[in-house]
Amino acid sequence: MEDDGLYLPPIGLHSLEKIRRHNFYATIFAKAMRPKWKHVVYIGLYSGVGRAVVKGSGDEADASVMGVLKQHPPFTKYIFVDSDPRCIQALRGGIGALPESFDVTLINRPVNDSVSEIMEAMPSFDPRRGEGLLTLCFIDPFRLDLDFSVLRALSRFRIDFLIMLPLGFDLRRNFRRYLLDEEDTRVAAFLDAPNWREEWRARGRADRTFVRFALEKFDEAMVKLGFRGREIRDTV
């Protein structure tokens, strides 16, 4: 593809596998649900850009945004949120260059401050007329920046969440700092667990099991919202 002059961030090889899995899940979601629902909405939080360059090889690849826009069948509505204006500008240019037209809302705002605008962008529907709305929300933060209140607010809709948890990249790497800095509330907000330090210390667990602990706490928070729990494997 020719260089369009838009923002083109670097990604690692591991990101290609993440994009592939995202695209697979989004496609089967839309194929299964488009015949059953009037509105099938896709929300991308920390959406990033449509294209990226692979570190090492220099090859350009479609990111998750472009993957979901090029899939068939498409969603009926797309909402992308990113705080970086370069990403939003690149998305706007990439979407405009596609041969098809889509109902897209771009929100240039931090994800934790974007709920009201996401709500405004959601399609209106009337269940009394047999109209329905189903949503797939893909969340891909680089760090523990996500406040669980965003998930709580969006869960008022019929929604599936596909979330990339930055537990190894951020949580494991910065475990000691998060544990010792009592003023840092990011882990508490991410896990919806204000007393996570006390619970962790009471369990007397070693550092190497902290990622498992975080997964368990996140799973507990999702179950409280009415989602199904998952088995946390011992290999974590």
PDB file of C-alpha atoms in Angstrom:
ATOM      1  CA  MET A   1       0.000   0.000   0.000  1.00  0.00           C
ATOM      2  CA  GLU A   2       1.186   3.511  -0.765  1.00  0.00           C
ATOM      3  CA  ASP A   3       2.184   5.803   2.088  1.00  0.00           C
ATOM      4  CA  ASP A   4      -0.753   8.103   2.818  1.00  0.00           C
ATOM      5  CA  GLY A   5       1.270  10.362   5.107  1.00  0.00           C
ATOM      6  CA  LEU A   6      -0.864   9.536   8.150  1.00  0.00           C
ATOM      7  CA  TYR A   7       0.427   8.510  11.575  1.00  0.00           C
ATOM      8  CA  LEU A   8       1.933   5.014  11.350  1.00  0.00           C
ATOM      9  CA  PRO A   9       3.076   3.683  14.754  1.00  0.00           C
ATOM     10  CA  PRO A  10       5.341   0.635  15.178  1.00  0.00           C
ATOM     11  CA  ILE A  11       3.997  -2.676  16.509  1.00  0.00           C
ATOM     12  CA  GLY A  12       5.702  -5.904  17.545  1.00  0.00           C
ATOM     13  CA  LEU A  13       5.246  -9.294  15.897  1.00  0.00           C
ATOM     14  CA  HIS A  14       3.117 -10.434  18.824  1.00  0.00           C
ATOM     15  CA  SER A  15       0.585  -7.736  17.908  1.00  0.00           C
ATOM     16  CA  LEU A  16      -0.096  -9.464  14.584  1.00  0.00           C
ATOM     17  CA  GLU A  17      -1.379 -12.521  16.430  1.00  0.00           C
ATOM     18  CA  LYS A  18      -3.529 -10.296  18.645  1.00  0.00           C
ATOM     19  CA  ILE A  19      -4.994  -8.597  15.562  1.00  0.00           C
ATOM     20  CA  ARG A  20      -5.637 -11.951  13.887  1.00  0.00           C
ATOM     21  CA  ARG A  21      -7.546 -13.267  16.892  1.00  0.00           C
ATOM     22  CA  HIS A  22      -9.512 -10.051  17.232  1.00  0.00           C
ATOM     23  CA  ASN A  23     -10.499 -10.161  13.559  1.00  0.00           C
ATOM     24  CA  PHE A  24     -11.569 -13.799  13.837  1.00  0.00           C
ATOM     25  CA  TYR A  25     -13.773 -13.159  16.866  1.00  0.00           C
ATOM     26  CA  ALA A  26     -15.309  -9.966  15.444  1.00  0.00           C
ATOM     27  CA  THR A  27     -16.178 -11.755  12.195  1.00  0.00           C
ATOM     28  CA  ILE A  28     -17.913 -14.722  13.809  1.00  0.00           C
ATOM     29  CA  PHE A  29     -19.730 -12.329  16.170  1.00  0.00           C
ATOM     30  CA  ALA A  30     -21.138 -10.275  13.286  1.00  0.00           C
ATOM     31  CA  LYS A  31     -21.977 -13.322  11.166  1.00  0.00           C
ATOM     32  CA  ALA A  32     -23.915 -14.919  14.003  1.00  0.00           C
ATOM     33  CA  MET A  33     -25.714 -11.818  15.256  1.00  0.00           C
ATOM     34  CA  ARG A  34     -26.483  -9.654  12.204  1.00  0.00           C
ATOM     35  CA  PRO A  35     -29.520 -11.763  11.233  1.00  0.00           C
ATOM     36  CA  LYS A  36     -30.951 -11.570  14.765  1.00  0.00           C
ATOM     37  CA  TRP A  37     -30.485  -7.925  15.776  1.00  0.00           C
ATOM     38  CA  LYS A  38     -31.390  -4.644  14.096  1.00  0.00           C
ATOM     39  CA  HIS A  39     -28.301  -2.916  15.503  1.00  0.00           C
ATOM     40  CA  VAL A  40     -24.988  -4.747  15.872  1.00  0.00           C
ATOM     41  CA  VAL A  41     -22.514  -2.212  17.259  1.00  0.00           C
ATOM     42  CA  TYR A  42     -18.736  -2.358  17.530  1.00  0.00           C
ATOM     43  CA  ILE A  43     -16.932  -0.208  20.132  1.00  0.00           C
ATOM     44  CA  GLY A  44     -13.142   0.073  20.054  1.00  0.00           C
ATOM     45  CA  LEU A  45     -11.592   1.603  23.170  1.00  0.00           C
ATOM     46  CA  TYR A  46      -7.934   2.662  22.912  1.00  0.00           C
ATOM     47  CA  SER A  47      -8.577   2.104  19.230  1.00  0.00           C
ATOM     48  CA  GLY A  48      -5.214   3.257  17.923  1.00  0.00           C
ATOM     49  CA  VAL A  49      -4.835   3.639  14.166  1.00  0.00           C
ATOM     50  CA  GLY A  50      -6.007   1.756  11.111  1.00  0.00           C
ATOM     51  CA  ARG A  51      -2.536   0.728   9.967  1.00  0.00           C
ATOM     52  CA  ALA A  52       0.823   0.175  11.628  1.00  0.00           C
ATOM     53  CA  VAL A  53       4.377  -0.772  10.685  1.00  0.00           C
ATOM     54  CA  VAL A  54       5.880  -4.013  11.995  1.00  0.00           C
ATOM     55  CA  LYS A  55       9.125  -3.583  13.909  1.00  0.00           C
ATOM     56  CA  GLY A  56      12.109  -5.227  12.285  1.00  0.00           C
ATOM     57  CA  SER A  57      10.562  -6.000   8.911  1.00  0.00           C
ATOM     58  CA  GLY A  58       9.152  -2.561   8.139  1.00  0.00           C
ATOM     59  CA  ASP A  59       6.044  -4.208   6.667  1.00  0.00           C
ATOM     60  CA  GLU A  60       2.753  -2.341   6.991  1.00  0.00           C
ATOM     61  CA  ALA A  61      -0.273  -4.152   8.384  1.00  0.00           C
ATOM     62  CA  ASP A  62      -3.910  -3.420   9.049  1.00  0.00           C
ATOM     63  CA  ALA A  63      -4.584  -2.952  12.757  1.00  0.00           C
ATOM     64  CA  SER A  64      -7.777  -4.102  14.484  1.00  0.00           C
ATOM     65  CA  VAL A  65      -9.742  -1.019  13.374  1.00  0.00           C
ATOM     66  CA  MET A  66      -9.177  -1.635   9.683  1.00  0.00           C
ATOM     67  CA  GLY A  67      -9.669  -5.349  10.183  1.00  0.00           C
ATOM     68  CA  VAL A  68     -13.132  -4.917  11.636  1.00  0.00           C
ATOM     69  CA  LEU A  69     -14.104  -2.358   8.978  1.00  0.00           C
ATOM     70  CA  LYS A  70     -13.060  -4.668   6.131  1.00  0.00           C
ATOM     71  CA  GLN A  71     -14.804  -7.766   7.444  1.00  0.00           C
ATOM     72  CA  HIS A  72     -18.033  -9.191   6.025  1.00  0.00           C
ATOM     73  CA  PRO A  73     -20.688  -8.872   7.165  1.00  0.00           C
ATOM     74  CA  PRO A  74     -19.998  -5.450   8.655  1.00  0.00           C
ATOM     75  CA  PHE A  75     -21.360  -4.105  11.922  1.00  0.00           C
ATOM     76  CA  THR A  76     -24.180  -1.579  11.620  1.00  0.00           C
ATOM     77  CA  LYS A  77     -22.404   1.031  13.762  1.00  0.00           C
ATOM     78  CA  TYR A  78     -18.792   1.688  14.817  1.00  0.00           C
ATOM     79  CA  ILE A  79     -17.535   3.798  17.720  1.00  0.00           C
ATOM     80  CA  PHE A  80     -13.786   4.329  18.144  1.00  0.00           C
ATOM     81  CA  VAL A  81     -12.233   6.098  21.141  1.00  0.00           C
ATOM     82  CA  ASP A  82      -8.632   7.250  21.524  1.00  0.00           C
ATOM     83  CA  SER A  83      -7.017  10.127  23.411  1.00  0.00           C
ATOM     84  CA  ASP A  84      -4.269  10.634  20.810  1.00  0.00           C
ATOM     85  CA  PRO A  85      -5.375  13.134  18.134  1.00  0.00           C
ATOM     86  CA  ARG A  86      -2.866  11.578  15.711  1.00  0.00           C
ATOM     87  CA  CYS A  87      -4.746   8.282  15.941  1.00  0.00           C
ATOM     88  CA  ILE A  88      -8.110   9.908  15.362  1.00  0.00           C
ATOM     89  CA  GLN A  89      -6.779  11.870  12.387  1.00  0.00           C
ATOM     90  CA  ALA A  90      -5.248   8.713  10.904  1.00  0.00           C
ATOM     91  CA  LEU A  91      -8.478   6.785  11.463  1.00  0.00           C
ATOM     92  CA  ARG A  92     -10.507   9.489   9.789  1.00  0.00           C
ATOM     93  CA  GLY A  93      -8.231   9.394   6.754  1.00  0.00           C
ATOM     94  CA  GLY A  94      -8.139   5.593   6.604  1.00  0.00           C
ATOM     95  CA  ILE A  95     -11.907   5.218   6.924  1.00  0.00           C
ATOM     96  CA  GLY A  96     -12.475   7.888   4.281  1.00  0.00           C
ATOM     97  CA  ALA A  97     -10.293   5.973   1.830  1.00  0.00           C
ATOM     98  CA  LEU A  98     -12.340   2.766   2.101  1.00  0.00           C
ATOM     99  CA  PRO A  99     -14.582   1.925  -0.861  1.00  0.00           C
ATOM    100  CA  GLU A 100     -17.631   1.462   1.363  1.00  0.00           C
ATOM    101  CA  SER A 101     -19.358   3.974   3.637  1.00  0.00           C
ATOM    102  CA  PHE A 102     -19.843   3.177   7.325  1.00  0.00           C
ATOM    103  CA  ASP A 103     -21.695   4.706  10.246  1.00  0.00           C
ATOM    104  CA  VAL A 104     -18.672   5.669  12.349  1.00  0.00           C
ATOM    105  CA  THR A 105     -18.268   7.920  15.385  1.00  0.00           C
ATOM    106  CA  LEU A 106     -14.728   8.951  16.349  1.00  0.00           C
ATOM    107  CA  ILE A 107     -14.196  10.188  19.904  1.00  0.00           C
ATOM    108  CA  ASN A 108     -10.930  11.958  20.699  1.00  0.00           C
ATOM    109  CA  ARG A 109     -10.987  11.735  24.473  1.00  0.00           C
ATOM    110  CA  PRO A 110      -9.445   9.621  27.263  1.00  0.00           C
ATOM    111  CA  VAL A 111     -11.415   6.387  27.539  1.00  0.00           C
ATOM    112  CA  ASN A 112     -12.316   6.967  31.193  1.00  0.00           C
ATOM    113  CA  ASP A 113     -13.941  10.288  30.243  1.00  0.00           C
ATOM    114  CA  SER A 114     -15.728   9.060  27.125  1.00  0.00           C
ATOM    115  CA  VAL A 115     -18.772   7.204  28.466  1.00  0.00           C
ATOM    116  CA  SER A 116     -21.294  10.008  27.949  1.00  0.00           C
ATOM    117  CA  GLU A 117     -20.198  10.494  24.325  1.00  0.00           C
ATOM    118  CA  ILE A 118     -20.326   6.751  23.696  1.00  0.00           C
ATOM    119  CA  MET A 119     -23.872   6.671  25.068  1.00  0.00           C
ATOM    120  CA  GLU A 120     -24.887   9.536  22.798  1.00  0.00           C
ATOM    121  CA  ALA A 121     -23.443   7.763  19.773  1.00  0.00           C
ATOM    122  CA  MET A 122     -25.275   4.484  20.410  1.00  0.00           C
ATOM    123  CA  PRO A 123     -28.230   3.864  18.050  1.00  0.00           C
ATOM    124  CA  SER A 124     -31.702   4.368  19.443  1.00  0.00           C
ATOM    125  CA  PHE A 125     -34.009   1.357  19.377  1.00  0.00           C
ATOM    126  CA  ASP A 126     -37.482   0.355  20.553  1.00  0.00           C
ATOM    127  CA  PRO A 127     -37.812  -3.203  21.939  1.00  0.00           C
ATOM    128  CA  ARG A 128     -41.610  -2.881  21.732  1.00  0.00           C
ATOM    129  CA  ARG A 129     -41.246  -2.866  17.953  1.00  0.00           C
ATOM    130  CA  GLY A 130     -38.990  -5.871  17.980  1.00  0.00           C
ATOM    131  CA  GLU A 131     -35.878  -3.741  17.612  1.00  0.00           C
ATOM    132  CA  GLY A 132     -32.737  -4.858  19.381  1.00  0.00           C
ATOM    133  CA  LEU A 133     -29.171  -3.708  19.967  1.00  0.00           C
ATOM    134  CA  LEU A 134     -26.161  -5.935  20.590  1.00  0.00           C
ATOM    135  CA  THR A 135     -22.616  -4.680  21.067  1.00  0.00           C
ATOM    136  CA  LEU A 136     -19.084  -6.026  20.886  1.00  0.00           C
ATOM    137  CA  CYS A 137     -16.591  -3.875  22.793  1.00  0.00           C
ATOM    138  CA  PHE A 138     -12.873  -4.416  22.179  1.00  0.00           C
ATOM    139  CA  ILE A 139     -10.581  -2.889  24.811  1.00  0.00           C
ATOM    140  CA  ASP A 140      -6.830  -2.822  24.292  1.00  0.00           C
ATOM    141  CA  PRO A 141      -5.043  -0.574  26.824  1.00  0.00           C
ATOM    142  CA  PHE A 142      -1.264  -0.387  26.902  1.00  0.00           C
ATOM    143  CA  ARG A 143      -1.219   0.163  30.675  1.00  0.00           C
ATOM    144  CA  LEU A 144      -3.558  -0.038  33.641  1.00  0.00           C
ATOM    145  CA  ASP A 145      -5.351   3.095  32.523  1.00  0.00           C
ATOM    146  CA  LEU A 146      -8.856   1.638  32.342  1.00  0.00           C
ATOM    147  CA  ASP A 147     -11.302   2.450  35.125  1.00  0.00           C
ATOM    148  CA  PHE A 148     -13.722  -0.421  35.737  1.00  0.00           C
ATOM    149  CA  SER A 149     -16.557   2.116  35.946  1.00  0.00           C
ATOM    150  CA  VAL A 150     -16.414   2.288  32.125  1.00  0.00           C
ATOM    151  CA  LEU A 151     -17.294  -1.420  31.905  1.00  0.00           C
ATOM    152  CA  ARG A 152     -20.001  -0.971  34.500  1.00  0.00           C
ATOM    153  CA  ALA A 153     -21.581   1.861  32.531  1.00  0.00           C
ATOM    154  CA  LEU A 154     -21.461   0.045  29.189  1.00  0.00           C
ATOM    155  CA  SER A 155     -22.863  -3.160  30.688  1.00  0.00           C
ATOM    156  CA  ARG A 156     -26.310  -1.545  30.738  1.00  0.00           C
ATOM    157  CA  PHE A 157     -26.439  -2.650  27.093  1.00  0.00           C
ATOM    158  CA  ARG A 158     -26.445  -6.216  25.816  1.00  0.00           C
ATOM    159  CA  ILE A 159     -22.714  -6.383  25.256  1.00  0.00           C
ATOM    160  CA  ASP A 160     -19.764  -8.731  24.883  1.00  0.00           C
ATOM    161  CA  PHE A 161     -16.354  -7.525  26.038  1.00  0.00           C
ATOM    162  CA  LEU A 162     -13.134  -8.635  24.373  1.00  0.00           C
ATOM    163  CA  ILE A 163     -10.395  -7.249  26.641  1.00  0.00           C
ATOM    164  CA  MET A 164      -6.623  -7.408  26.371  1.00  0.00           C
ATOM    165  CA  LEU A 165      -5.446  -7.216  29.974  1.00  0.00           C
ATOM    166  CA  PRO A 166      -1.971  -5.605  30.280  1.00  0.00           C
ATOM    167  CA  LEU A 167      -1.052  -7.821  33.209  1.00  0.00           C
ATOM    168  CA  GLY A 168       2.372  -8.940  32.053  1.00  0.00           C
ATOM    169  CA  PHE A 169       3.514  -5.737  30.379  1.00  0.00           C
ATOM    170  CA  ASP A 170       2.430  -3.334  33.112  1.00  0.00           C
ATOM    171  CA  LEU A 171       1.171  -5.101  36.223  1.00  0.00           C
ATOM    172  CA  ARG A 172       3.931  -7.667  36.653  1.00  0.00           C
ATOM    173  CA  ARG A 173       6.662  -5.220  35.643  1.00  0.00           C
ATOM    174  CA  ASN A 174       5.515  -2.491  38.063  1.00  0.00           C
ATOM    175  CA  PHE A 175       4.147  -4.732  40.803  1.00  0.00           C
ATOM    176  CA  ARG A 176       6.343  -3.388  43.609  1.00  0.00           C
ATOM    177  CA  ARG A 177       5.608   0.231  42.801  1.00  0.00           C
ATOM    178  CA  TYR A 178       1.846  -0.358  42.677  1.00  0.00           C
ATOM    179  CA  LEU A 179       1.970  -2.296  45.943  1.00  0.00           C
ATOM    180  CA  LEU A 180       4.050   0.206  47.905  1.00  0.00           C
ATOM    181  CA  ASP A 181       2.634   3.488  46.577  1.00  0.00           C
ATOM    182  CA  GLU A 182      -0.567   3.796  48.607  1.00  0.00           C
ATOM    183  CA  GLU A 183      -1.535   6.923  46.650  1.00  0.00           C
ATOM    184  CA  ASP A 184      -1.637   5.069  43.336  1.00  0.00           C
ATOM    185  CA  THR A 185      -5.229   3.974  42.650  1.00  0.00           C
ATOM    186  CA  ARG A 186      -4.813   2.525  39.158  1.00  0.00           C
ATOM    187  CA  VAL A 187      -4.894  -1.148  40.177  1.00  0.00           C
ATOM    188  CA  ALA A 188      -7.875  -0.534  42.442  1.00  0.00           C
ATOM    189  CA  ALA A 189      -9.767   1.235  39.657  1.00  0.00           C
ATOM    190  CA  PHE A 190      -8.823  -1.389  37.065  1.00  0.00           C
ATOM    191  CA  LEU A 191      -9.874  -4.365  39.213  1.00  0.00           C
ATOM    192  CA  ASP A 192     -12.771  -2.596  40.959  1.00  0.00           C
ATOM    193  CA  ALA A 193     -11.076  -3.658  44.190  1.00  0.00           C
ATOM    194  CA  PRO A 194     -10.276  -0.713  46.490  1.00  0.00           C
ATOM    195  CA  ASN A 195      -8.846  -3.022  49.180  1.00  0.00           C
ATOM    196  CA  TRP A 196      -6.707  -5.169  46.897  1.00  0.00           C
ATOM    197  CA  ARG A 197      -3.481  -4.444  48.845  1.00  0.00           C
ATOM    198  CA  GLU A 198      -4.935  -5.647  52.134  1.00  0.00           C
ATOM    199  CA  GLU A 199      -6.367  -8.764  50.508  1.00  0.00           C
ATOM    200  CA  TRP A 200      -3.095  -9.527  48.733  1.00  0.00           C
ATOM    201  CA  ARG A 201      -1.050  -9.155  51.912  1.00  0.00           C
ATOM    202  CA  ALA A 202      -3.517 -11.250  53.888  1.00  0.00           C
ATOM    203  CA  ARG A 203      -3.126 -14.103  51.418  1.00  0.00           C
ATOM    204  CA  GLY A 204       0.673 -13.998  51.786  1.00  0.00           C
ATOM    205  CA  ARG A 205       1.270 -14.764  48.157  1.00  0.00           C
ATOM    206  CA  ALA A 206       4.588 -14.542  46.348  1.00  0.00           C
ATOM    207  CA  ASP A 207       5.218 -11.975  43.616  1.00  0.00           C
ATOM    208  CA  ARG A 208       5.059 -14.588  40.882  1.00  0.00           C
ATOM    209  CA  THR A 209       1.374 -15.297  41.578  1.00  0.00           C
ATOM    210  CA  PHE A 210       0.224 -11.693  41.479  1.00  0.00           C
ATOM    211  CA  VAL A 211      -0.986 -11.905  37.867  1.00  0.00           C
ATOM    212  CA  ARG A 212      -3.212 -14.830  38.818  1.00  0.00           C
ATOM    213  CA  PHE A 213      -4.530 -12.829  41.776  1.00  0.00           C
ATOM    214  CA  ALA A 214      -5.339  -9.898  39.462  1.00  0.00           C
ATOM    215  CA  LEU A 215      -7.125 -12.196  37.024  1.00  0.00           C
ATOM    216  CA  GLU A 216      -9.216 -13.605  39.839  1.00  0.00           C
ATOM    217  CA  LYS A 217     -10.175 -10.131  41.078  1.00  0.00           C
ATOM    218  CA  PHE A 218     -11.038  -8.928  37.563  1.00  0.00           C
ATOM    219  CA  ASP A 219     -13.126 -12.053  37.015  1.00  0.00           C
ATOM    220  CA  GLU A 220     -14.968 -11.455  40.291  1.00  0.00           C
ATOM    221  CA  ALA A 221     -15.763  -7.895  39.225  1.00  0.00           C
ATOM    222  CA  MET A 222     -17.142  -9.053  35.864  1.00  0.00           C
ATOM    223  CA  VAL A 223     -19.290 -11.726  37.538  1.00  0.00           C
ATOM    224  CA  LYS A 224     -20.820  -9.017  39.736  1.00  0.00           C
ATOM    225  CA  LEU A 225     -21.910  -7.263  36.532  1.00  0.00           C
ATOM    226  CA  GLY A 226     -23.734 -10.431  35.456  1.00  0.00           C
ATOM    227  CA  PHE A 227     -21.114 -11.932  33.141  1.00  0.00           C
ATOM    228  CA  ARG A 228     -20.033 -15.555  33.284  1.00  0.00           C
ATOM    229  CA  GLY A 229     -16.917 -16.353  35.255  1.00  0.00           C
ATOM    230  CA  ARG A 230     -13.960 -18.180  33.774  1.00  0.00           C
ATOM    231  CA  GLU A 231     -11.536 -20.772  35.084  1.00  0.00           C
ATOM    232  CA  ILE A 232      -8.137 -19.315  35.932  1.00  0.00           C
ATOM    233  CA  ARG A 233      -5.584 -21.931  34.879  1.00  0.00           C
ATOM    234  CA  ASP A 234      -2.790 -22.885  37.267  1.00  0.00           C
ATOM    235  CA  THR A 235      -0.251 -22.135  34.549  1.00  0.00           C
ATOM    236  CA  VAL A 236      -0.859 -18.360  34.828  1.00  0.00           C
TER     237      VAL A 236
END
